[in-house]
Short mmCIF file of C-alpha atoms in Angstrom, two decimals:
data_model
loop_
_atom_site.label_atom_id
_atom_site.label_comp_id
_atom_site.label_asym_id
_atom_site.label_seq_id
_atom_site.Cartn_x
_atom_site.Cartn_y
_atom_site.Cartn_z
CA MET O 22 -1.06 -36.00 -45.50
CA LYS O 23 0.10 -37.08 -42.01
CA ARG O 24 2.47 -34.79 -41.68
CA ILE O 25 0.77 -32.11 -43.33
CA LEU O 26 -2.33 -32.48 -40.86
CA PHE O 27 0.18 -32.92 -37.96
CA PHE O 28 1.59 -29.20 -38.87
CA LEU O 29 -1.81 -28.12 -39.81
CA CYS O 30 -2.88 -28.83 -35.89
CA PHE O 31 0.19 -27.66 -34.81
CA PHE O 32 -0.22 -24.46 -36.18
CA LEU O 33 -4.02 -24.16 -35.37
CA CYS O 34 -2.84 -25.00 -31.86
CA SER O 35 -0.05 -22.46 -31.25
CA ALA O 36 -2.65 -19.61 -33.15
CA GLY O 37 -5.20 -20.66 -30.50
CA VAL O 38 -2.83 -20.39 -27.51
CA ALA O 39 -1.45 -17.35 -28.89
CA ALA O 40 -4.82 -15.75 -29.22
CA ILE O 41 -5.15 -15.45 -25.55
CA GLU O 42 -2.91 -12.94 -23.69
CA THR O 43 -1.16 -14.62 -20.34
CA PRO O 44 -1.84 -12.44 -17.49
CA THR O 45 1.91 -10.64 -17.43
CA GLN O 46 1.39 -10.13 -21.47
CA PHE O 47 -1.89 -8.47 -20.43
CA ILE O 48 -0.60 -6.22 -17.74
CA GLN O 49 2.30 -5.56 -20.10
CA ASN O 50 0.39 -5.00 -22.93
CA THR O 51 -1.60 -2.12 -20.99
CA VAL O 52 0.90 -0.88 -18.97
CA ASP O 53 3.19 -0.35 -22.49
CA SER O 54 0.21 1.40 -24.54
CA VAL O 55 -0.37 3.74 -21.52
CA ILE O 56 3.25 4.56 -21.47
CA SER O 57 3.59 4.88 -25.18
CA VAL O 58 0.69 7.72 -24.83
CA LEU O 59 2.23 9.53 -21.88
CA THR O 60 5.39 9.63 -23.64
CA ASP O 61 4.40 10.67 -27.15
CA GLU O 62 5.30 14.10 -27.75
CA ARG O 63 2.03 14.53 -29.95
CA TYR O 64 0.17 14.88 -26.75
CA ALA O 65 2.84 17.15 -24.74
CA ALA O 66 1.34 20.38 -25.72
CA PRO O 67 -1.28 21.89 -22.98
CA GLU O 68 -4.13 21.74 -25.52
CA ALA O 69 -3.72 18.35 -26.23
CA GLN O 70 -4.29 16.98 -22.72
CA ASP O 71 -7.99 16.18 -23.22
CA GLU O 72 -6.95 13.89 -26.18
CA LYS O 73 -4.12 12.57 -24.55
CA TYR O 74 -6.95 11.29 -21.34
CA THR O 75 -9.33 10.49 -23.92
CA GLN O 76 -6.68 8.03 -25.48
CA LEU O 77 -5.74 6.66 -21.97
CA ALA O 78 -9.41 6.54 -21.08
CA GLN O 79 -9.89 4.28 -24.21
CA ILE O 80 -6.78 1.90 -23.52
CA VAL O 81 -7.61 1.04 -19.79
CA ASP O 82 -11.47 0.75 -20.29
CA ASP O 83 -11.02 -2.90 -20.87
CA PHE O 84 -8.59 -3.52 -18.03
CA PHE O 85 -10.99 -3.65 -15.12
CA ASP O 86 -13.56 -6.23 -14.05
CA ALA O 87 -16.42 -3.98 -13.28
CA GLN O 88 -18.79 -6.26 -11.33
CA GLU O 89 -15.75 -8.23 -9.78
CA LEU O 90 -14.18 -4.83 -8.37
CA SER O 91 -17.72 -3.71 -7.43
CA ARG O 92 -18.91 -6.85 -5.32
CA ARG O 93 -15.52 -7.15 -3.66
CA ALA O 94 -15.57 -3.35 -2.55
CA LEU O 95 -18.95 -3.98 -1.21
CA GLY O 96 -18.66 -7.12 0.32
CA GLN O 97 -21.53 -8.14 2.16
CA TYR O 98 -23.64 -4.96 1.68
CA TRP O 99 -23.51 -5.82 -2.13
CA ARG O 100 -26.83 -8.19 -1.33
CA LEU O 101 -28.64 -5.01 0.09
CA PHE O 102 -28.39 -2.76 -3.27
CA THR O 103 -31.18 -3.39 -5.55
CA PRO O 104 -30.19 -4.77 -9.20
CA ASP O 105 -30.35 -1.37 -10.55
CA GLN O 106 -28.63 0.17 -7.76
CA GLN O 107 -25.81 -2.50 -8.30
CA ASN O 108 -25.81 -1.64 -12.09
CA GLU O 109 -25.42 2.16 -11.19
CA PHE O 110 -22.86 1.49 -8.49
CA GLN O 111 -20.76 -0.64 -10.82
CA THR O 112 -20.57 1.90 -13.47
CA LEU O 113 -19.81 5.03 -10.95
CA PHE O 114 -17.18 2.57 -9.26
CA LEU O 115 -15.50 1.55 -12.32
CA ASP O 116 -15.06 5.53 -13.45
CA LEU O 117 -13.59 6.06 -10.05
CA ILE O 118 -11.21 3.37 -10.00
CA LYS O 119 -10.13 4.29 -13.70
CA GLN O 120 -10.11 8.00 -12.45
CA VAL O 121 -7.15 7.02 -9.86
CA TYR O 122 -5.22 5.09 -12.16
CA LEU O 123 -5.32 7.53 -14.65
CA LYS O 124 -4.47 10.37 -12.06
CA LYS O 125 -1.48 7.91 -11.36
CA SER O 126 -0.26 7.10 -14.65
CA ILE O 127 -0.21 11.08 -15.76
CA THR O 128 2.43 11.76 -13.11
CA TYR O 129 4.75 8.91 -15.24
CA SER O 130 8.64 10.75 -15.23
CA GLY O 131 10.65 7.35 -17.32
CA GLU O 132 9.99 4.88 -14.42
CA LYS O 133 10.60 1.23 -15.45
CA VAL O 134 8.53 -1.77 -14.80
CA LEU O 135 9.72 -5.05 -13.96
CA TYR O 136 7.48 -8.05 -14.52
CA ASN O 137 8.52 -10.19 -11.39
CA GLN O 138 6.19 -13.14 -11.20
CA GLU O 139 3.10 -14.69 -12.47
CA MET O 140 1.03 -16.89 -10.46
CA LEU O 141 -2.01 -18.77 -12.02
CA LYS O 142 -4.17 -19.70 -9.10
CA SER O 143 -6.47 -21.69 -11.34
CA ASP O 144 -7.65 -21.35 -15.04
CA LEU O 145 -9.42 -18.46 -13.70
CA LEU O 146 -7.67 -16.76 -11.49
CA ALA O 147 -4.18 -15.03 -11.81
CA GLU O 148 -1.84 -12.71 -9.78
CA VAL O 149 1.01 -10.47 -11.74
CA ALA O 150 3.69 -9.06 -9.43
CA THR O 151 5.52 -6.25 -10.72
CA THR O 152 7.96 -3.42 -9.32
CA LEU O 153 7.81 0.19 -10.09
CA ILE O 154 11.43 1.49 -10.39
CA ALA O 155 11.25 5.46 -9.56
CA ASP O 156 14.57 7.61 -9.01
CA ALA O 157 14.48 7.07 -5.52
CA THR O 158 11.99 4.06 -4.35
CA ASN O 159 11.08 0.96 -5.89
CA THR O 160 7.51 0.02 -5.10
CA SER O 161 5.78 -3.18 -5.39
CA ILE O 162 2.41 -3.70 -7.29
CA ILE O 163 0.70 -6.82 -7.49
CA TYR O 164 -2.46 -7.11 -10.37
CA TYR O 165 -5.19 -9.51 -9.31
CA MET O 166 -6.87 -10.68 -12.35
CA ILE O 167 -9.84 -12.74 -12.80
CA ARG O 168 -11.77 -14.35 -16.21
CA PRO O 169 -15.37 -15.84 -16.51
CA THR O 170 -14.00 -18.82 -18.55
CA PRO O 171 -10.53 -20.26 -20.08
CA SER O 172 -11.27 -18.86 -23.32
CA THR O 173 -12.19 -15.18 -22.12
CA PRO O 174 -9.57 -12.65 -21.67
CA TRP O 175 -8.33 -11.53 -18.64
CA LYS O 176 -9.33 -8.49 -16.40
CA VAL O 177 -8.07 -7.24 -13.20
CA TYR O 178 -10.23 -7.08 -10.23
CA ASP O 179 -7.92 -5.64 -7.51
CA VAL O 180 -4.45 -3.79 -7.67
CA SER O 181 -2.31 -3.75 -4.07
CA VAL O 182 0.62 -1.55 -4.04
CA GLU O 183 3.29 -2.19 -1.21
CA ASN O 184 0.84 -5.22 -0.01
CA VAL O 185 -1.72 -2.68 0.60
CA SER O 186 -5.13 -3.95 -1.72
CA LEU O 187 -6.83 -0.91 -3.01
CA ILE O 188 -10.52 -2.75 -3.43
CA LYS O 189 -10.11 -3.74 0.58
CA ASN O 190 -9.24 -0.35 1.52
CA TYR O 191 -12.70 1.06 -0.47
CA ARG O 192 -14.28 -2.01 1.31
CA SER O 193 -13.52 -0.49 4.79
CA GLN O 194 -14.75 3.01 3.88
CA PHE O 195 -17.75 1.72 2.15
CA GLN O 196 -18.73 -0.40 5.15
CA SER O 197 -18.26 2.44 7.58
CA ILE O 198 -20.58 4.76 5.51
CA LEU O 199 -22.95 1.76 4.82
CA GLN O 200 -23.25 1.01 8.60
CA ASN O 201 -25.23 4.13 9.48
CA ASN O 202 -26.50 4.97 5.68
CA PRO O 203 -28.50 3.61 3.18
CA PRO O 204 -27.31 2.51 -0.36
CA GLU O 205 -28.63 5.58 -1.76
CA LYS O 206 -26.38 7.78 0.03
CA LEU O 207 -23.38 5.78 -1.37
CA LEU O 208 -24.37 6.49 -4.52
CA ALA O 209 -24.83 10.18 -4.22
CA ILE O 210 -21.45 10.57 -2.73
CA LEU O 211 -19.92 8.49 -5.65
CA ARG O 212 -21.57 11.00 -8.40
CA GLU O 213 -20.25 13.67 -6.93
CA LYS O 214 -17.07 12.30 -6.57
CA THR O 215 -16.55 10.91 -10.11
CA ASN O 216 -17.86 14.42 -11.35
CA GLU O 217 -15.09 16.12 -9.89
CA MET T 19 18.49 8.72 30.75
CA ASN T 20 14.71 9.06 30.40
CA ASN T 21 13.51 6.85 32.86
CA ARG T 22 10.11 8.36 33.16
CA LEU T 23 9.39 7.53 29.72
CA LEU T 24 10.79 4.31 29.85
CA LEU T 25 8.51 3.47 32.93
CA LEU T 26 5.82 4.98 31.27
CA GLY T 27 6.27 2.47 28.07
CA VAL T 28 7.21 -0.91 30.52
CA LEU T 29 3.81 -0.07 32.04
CA ILE T 30 1.53 0.32 28.89
CA CYS T 31 3.14 -2.86 27.51
CA THR T 32 2.08 -4.87 31.38
CA VAL T 33 -1.04 -3.48 30.91
CA LEU T 34 -1.68 -4.50 27.19
CA LEU T 35 -0.01 -7.90 27.77
CA MET T 36 -2.66 -8.63 30.15
CA SER T 37 -5.62 -7.25 28.64
CA GLY T 38 -5.00 -7.39 24.94
CA CYS T 39 -3.91 -11.01 24.48
CA ALA T 40 -7.58 -11.50 23.27
CA GLY T 41 -6.83 -9.74 20.27
CA LYS T 42 -4.74 -11.94 17.89
CA LYS T 43 -6.94 -14.55 15.87
CA HIS T 44 -5.13 -16.74 13.69
CA SER T 45 -7.18 -16.85 10.63
CA SER T 46 -3.79 -16.51 8.49
CA PRO T 47 -4.35 -12.98 8.22
CA SER T 48 -0.46 -12.72 7.13
CA GLU T 49 -1.28 -13.28 3.70
CA PRO T 50 -3.51 -10.98 2.08
CA ALA T 51 -2.43 -11.20 -1.56
CA LEU T 52 -2.41 -15.06 -1.62
CA SER T 53 -5.89 -16.12 -1.11
CA THR T 54 -7.07 -19.12 -2.53
CA ASP T 55 -10.89 -19.31 -2.08
CA VAL T 56 -11.47 -15.94 -3.56
CA GLN T 57 -15.45 -16.43 -4.01
CA THR T 58 -15.99 -17.05 -0.21
CA GLU T 59 -13.02 -15.01 1.27
CA THR T 60 -13.57 -11.37 -0.61
CA TYR T 61 -17.49 -11.12 -0.66
CA GLU T 62 -18.46 -11.45 2.89
CA GLU T 63 -15.57 -10.33 4.50
CA ASP T 64 -15.84 -7.99 7.50
CA GLU T 65 -12.57 -5.94 8.57
CA GLY T 66 -14.15 -4.82 11.97
CA ASP T 67 -12.88 -7.70 13.84
CA SER T 68 -9.50 -7.68 12.49
CA GLN T 69 -9.16 -3.59 13.00
CA PRO T 70 -10.66 -2.95 16.49
CA ASP T 71 -10.90 0.74 17.49
CA ALA T 72 -12.28 0.76 20.80
CA LEU T 73 -10.84 4.28 20.86
CA GLU T 74 -12.66 5.40 17.62
CA GLY T 75 -13.88 8.69 19.30
CA MET T 76 -10.67 9.93 20.63
CA ASN T 77 -8.75 8.82 17.64
CA ARG T 78 -10.79 10.94 15.47
CA LYS T 79 -9.96 13.89 17.46
CA VAL T 80 -6.26 13.53 17.32
CA PHE T 81 -6.88 12.75 13.64
CA SER T 82 -8.51 15.79 12.52
CA LEU T 83 -5.64 17.81 14.58
CA ASN T 84 -2.91 16.08 13.08
CA ASP T 85 -4.51 16.92 9.67
CA PHE T 86 -4.64 20.53 10.87
CA PHE T 87 -1.17 20.71 11.89
CA LEU T 88 -0.13 18.95 8.72
CA THR T 89 -2.28 21.14 6.36
CA TYR T 90 -1.57 24.39 8.06
CA ALA T 91 1.74 24.43 10.20
CA PHE T 92 3.56 21.56 8.42
CA THR T 93 2.80 22.24 5.04
CA PRO T 94 4.47 25.84 4.96
CA LEU T 95 7.50 24.62 6.37
CA ASN T 96 7.75 21.65 4.59
CA THR T 97 7.55 24.17 1.17
CA VAL T 98 10.63 26.15 2.44
CA TYR T 99 12.24 22.69 3.80
CA THR T 100 11.92 20.84 0.27
CA GLY T 101 12.64 24.05 -1.62
CA PHE T 102 16.00 24.25 0.08
CA PHE T 103 16.73 20.47 -0.19
CA SER T 104 16.67 18.47 -3.32
CA PRO T 105 15.17 15.33 -3.59
CA ASP T 106 18.43 13.47 -3.50
CA MET T 107 19.39 15.07 -0.51
CA ARG T 108 15.88 14.34 1.41
CA ASN T 109 16.18 10.86 0.06
CA GLY T 110 19.93 10.73 1.54
CA PHE T 111 18.76 11.85 4.92
CA SER T 112 16.16 9.19 5.02
CA ASN T 113 18.70 6.41 3.73
CA PHE T 114 21.08 7.63 6.55
CA TYR T 115 18.42 7.74 9.38
CA THR T 116 17.21 4.16 8.23
CA ASN T 117 20.50 3.01 8.05
CA LEU T 118 20.84 4.18 11.59
CA THR T 119 18.26 2.29 13.41
CA PHE T 120 19.86 -0.70 12.30
CA PRO T 121 20.29 -1.88 15.61
CA ALA T 122 16.19 -2.01 16.29
CA ARG T 123 15.87 -4.37 12.96
CA PHE T 124 18.76 -6.45 13.74
CA VAL T 125 17.79 -6.93 17.64
CA ASN T 126 13.78 -7.56 16.28
CA ALA T 127 14.88 -10.36 14.09
CA LEU T 128 16.86 -11.93 16.60
CA LEU T 129 13.96 -12.16 19.10
CA GLN T 130 12.03 -14.04 16.49
CA GLY T 131 14.60 -15.94 15.27
CA LYS T 132 14.75 -14.85 11.71
CA PHE T 133 18.42 -15.55 11.15
CA VAL T 134 18.71 -15.07 7.69
CA LYS T 135 17.23 -11.25 8.26
CA MET T 136 20.01 -10.89 10.71
CA GLY T 137 22.50 -11.46 8.28
CA GLN T 138 20.87 -9.16 5.64
CA GLU T 139 20.51 -6.60 7.70
CA THR T 140 23.87 -6.82 9.15
CA ALA T 141 25.50 -7.26 5.36
CA SER T 142 23.59 -4.18 4.23
CA PHE T 143 24.46 -2.38 7.12
CA ALA T 144 27.87 -2.62 6.43
CA LEU T 145 27.89 -2.42 3.08
CA ASN T 146 25.70 1.34 3.33
CA THR T 147 28.02 2.51 5.74
CA VAL T 148 31.29 1.69 4.78
CA PHE T 149 30.76 2.37 0.98
CA GLY T 150 27.50 4.40 0.77
CA MET T 151 29.17 7.72 3.32
CA GLY T 152 27.63 6.81 6.44
CA GLY T 153 24.44 5.29 4.97
CA PHE T 154 23.59 8.37 2.74
CA PHE T 155 23.47 6.32 -0.32
CA LYS T 156 21.77 3.19 -0.20
CA VAL T 157 24.43 0.88 -2.38
CA THR T 158 22.35 -1.61 -1.61
CA ARG T 159 19.20 -0.64 -3.19
CA ASN T 160 19.54 -2.98 -6.50
CA MET T 161 20.66 -5.85 -4.48
CA ASP T 162 17.74 -8.29 -3.89
CA ALA T 163 19.21 -10.68 -1.85
CA LEU T 164 19.73 -8.20 0.83
CA HIS T 165 16.52 -6.83 0.99
CA ALA T 166 14.55 -7.78 4.39
CA SER T 167 11.30 -6.35 5.26
CA PRO T 168 11.87 -3.83 8.24
CA GLU T 169 11.56 -5.49 11.81
CA ASP T 170 10.38 -3.27 14.86
CA PHE T 171 9.32 -4.35 18.41
CA GLY T 172 5.79 -4.11 17.64
CA GLN T 173 6.25 -7.17 14.96
CA THR T 174 8.15 -9.23 17.87
CA LEU T 175 5.22 -8.35 20.34
CA ALA T 176 2.77 -9.84 17.37
CA PHE T 177 5.47 -12.72 16.84
CA TYR T 178 4.41 -13.68 20.42
CA GLY T 179 0.78 -13.70 19.99
CA LEU T 180 0.02 -9.99 21.39
CA GLY T 181 -2.82 -8.63 19.22
CA HIS T 182 -3.09 -4.83 18.27
CA GLY T 183 -5.45 -4.22 21.22
CA SER T 184 -6.94 -1.09 19.34
CA TYR T 185 -6.19 1.21 16.71
CA PHE T 186 -4.37 4.30 18.64
CA VAL T 187 -3.68 7.89 16.50
CA LEU T 188 -0.59 9.18 18.11
CA PRO T 189 -0.32 13.02 17.83
CA VAL T 190 1.74 14.08 15.32
CA ALA T 191 3.25 10.50 14.06
CA GLY T 192 -0.38 9.11 13.01
CA PRO T 193 -1.74 5.80 12.96
CA SER T 194 -0.56 3.04 15.30
CA SER T 195 -2.01 0.76 17.73
CA LEU T 196 -1.73 0.34 21.62
CA ARG T 197 0.75 -2.64 20.90
CA ASP T 198 2.80 -0.73 18.00
CA THR T 199 2.86 2.09 20.40
CA CYS T 200 4.94 -0.13 22.89
CA GLY T 201 7.18 -1.06 20.14
CA LEU T 202 7.84 2.34 19.09
CA LEU T 203 8.54 3.52 22.58
CA VAL T 204 10.90 0.39 23.04
CA ASP T 205 12.64 0.72 19.48
CA ALA T 206 13.08 4.80 20.15
CA LEU T 207 14.07 4.31 23.70
CA LEU T 208 16.10 1.67 23.88
CA LEU T 209 17.31 0.52 20.49
CA HIS T 210 17.87 4.07 18.70
CA PRO T 211 21.43 4.83 18.57
CA LEU T 212 20.41 8.96 19.24
CA ALA T 213 18.75 7.53 22.31
CA TRP T 214 22.27 5.98 23.58
CA LEU T 215 23.65 9.76 23.55
CA GLN T 216 23.70 11.66 26.77
CA ALA T 217 20.72 13.63 27.42
CA GLY T 218 22.70 16.76 26.76
CA ALA T 219 24.70 15.82 23.82
CA PRO T 220 24.29 18.87 21.58
CA TYR T 221 22.93 16.61 18.26
CA ARG T 222 20.53 14.96 19.96
CA VAL T 223 17.15 16.76 19.56
CA PRO T 224 18.24 18.42 16.52
CA MET T 225 18.50 15.23 14.81
CA THR T 226 15.45 13.29 16.25
CA VAL T 227 13.13 16.75 15.18
CA HIS T 228 14.76 16.15 11.83
CA GLU T 229 14.59 12.73 11.27
CA ALA T 230 10.80 13.13 12.11
CA GLY T 231 10.55 15.92 9.73
CA ASN T 232 12.18 14.40 6.93
CA THR T 233 9.89 11.46 7.05
CA ILE T 234 6.87 13.27 7.27
CA SER T 235 7.91 15.45 4.40
CA ALA T 236 8.73 12.40 2.48
CA SER T 237 5.26 10.82 3.16
CA LEU T 238 3.24 14.15 2.47
CA PRO T 239 2.33 13.67 -1.21
CA THR T 240 1.33 10.23 -0.50
CA TYR T 241 -0.83 11.41 2.45
CA ASN T 242 -2.45 14.27 0.51
CA ALA T 243 -3.10 12.03 -2.57
CA ILE T 244 -5.04 9.10 -0.16
CA LYS T 245 -7.04 12.13 0.90
CA ALA T 246 -7.90 13.24 -2.28
CA ASP T 247 -9.00 9.69 -3.29
CA SER T 248 -10.82 8.50 -0.07
CA PHE T 249 -14.38 8.94 0.73
CA ASP T 250 -13.48 8.63 4.35
CA HIS T 251 -10.14 9.56 5.08
CA TYR T 252 -9.86 8.42 8.75
CA THR T 253 -11.18 4.91 7.64
CA SER T 254 -9.00 4.73 4.66
CA LEU T 255 -5.60 5.42 6.50
CA LYS T 256 -6.76 2.86 9.38
CA ASP T 257 -7.09 0.23 6.82
CA ILE T 258 -3.98 1.15 4.94
CA TYR T 259 -2.07 1.09 8.38
CA PHE T 260 -3.87 -2.51 9.27
CA GLN T 261 -3.09 -3.75 5.78
CA HIS T 262 0.24 -2.46 6.09
CA ARG T 263 0.91 -4.07 9.16
CA THR T 264 -0.36 -7.69 8.71
CA SER T 265 1.86 -7.88 5.42
CA LEU T 266 4.68 -6.73 7.62
CA GLU T 267 4.27 -9.68 10.42
CA GLY T 268 3.54 -12.04 7.71
CA GLN T 269 7.36 -11.56 6.33
#
């Protein structure tokens, strides 16, 4: 009986652990799904491009943490936004980041991704360092991840390419806009940008 | 030799040394990637202090001129250039010039006491020169043990505590800072093998122009992508420049 209980426990525990992806698994699964769509023959035809884009958008839907992205991108200006403006900003900015990410993905031409290192900063923060190997160059890409509790899935809040953080870069631009303009102006620019 | 240019470089450096030291703040900016206290670090941080831009008015003008030059003069030339030389060839040129500027990386690693890096640079230079047809092929590309982040005189000045002074947009060459411009002058005039050639040497000017053109050609797609994705192109590039330099200084 004891032995059965032990096995049961062991089984349940390992199942529990397996249910939540490690940071590297999370990145790898998403990247693999994106690549599988990009290399799928069914989406190669010109008339299948819209369908391909929809598929890709679905995959990256749960990839980014909209609130974390937005708070970091706005920095001290976050507090100047009303709750409604904050919500709208989150939606628009997430759209923009997804667009940027997908635009880069679409240019995929057989590059390989190496998963070099995973760093757990705490139960709730992690980094995964990867290298994108193209024909001529190797590019270092680091994904920064966060989760609200240890039992929730990871989400990405920043990506740095060759040690240049995407969110810090947007923050510097938003700061330069918000120094002389009200939040509504930034939202208007974002609306225009994401509708392009 | 370019005595006058050298003198100018030394002069700017002296002025900077006297006035610009105040710019250095050591709140561990070297590790943008490895922040431990995320909550406080990320939400309230203001880039203004670490990215001084006292010359913004002039910088923006030069920046617009550069953008105009890249779009209307360089891009058409580049279309011809990239049509003529395959990506492999252009990448080979880039490898060749990078290999050629080994002395600057070696001397600057020495000046900062980075002895491991000196070894890595020397080994890479030897292998790429001998087995890569004078550096045209980068045979050390996948030898991780030999990879070192490149050193330059701007980083050496940073190592000894000199701040950027101010962001400074160079005509044609683009983003730089007052300090890194001094560094660039030292590297280009004292430590670049092409500068060691006699002033009248036939290959000197064409090779320098080709090196610059090939470099700009390689970065043009990235430049255009950044331009398309940004809200404030000038600020975006300035931030990328400072983030990139900070990361190099930390390595």
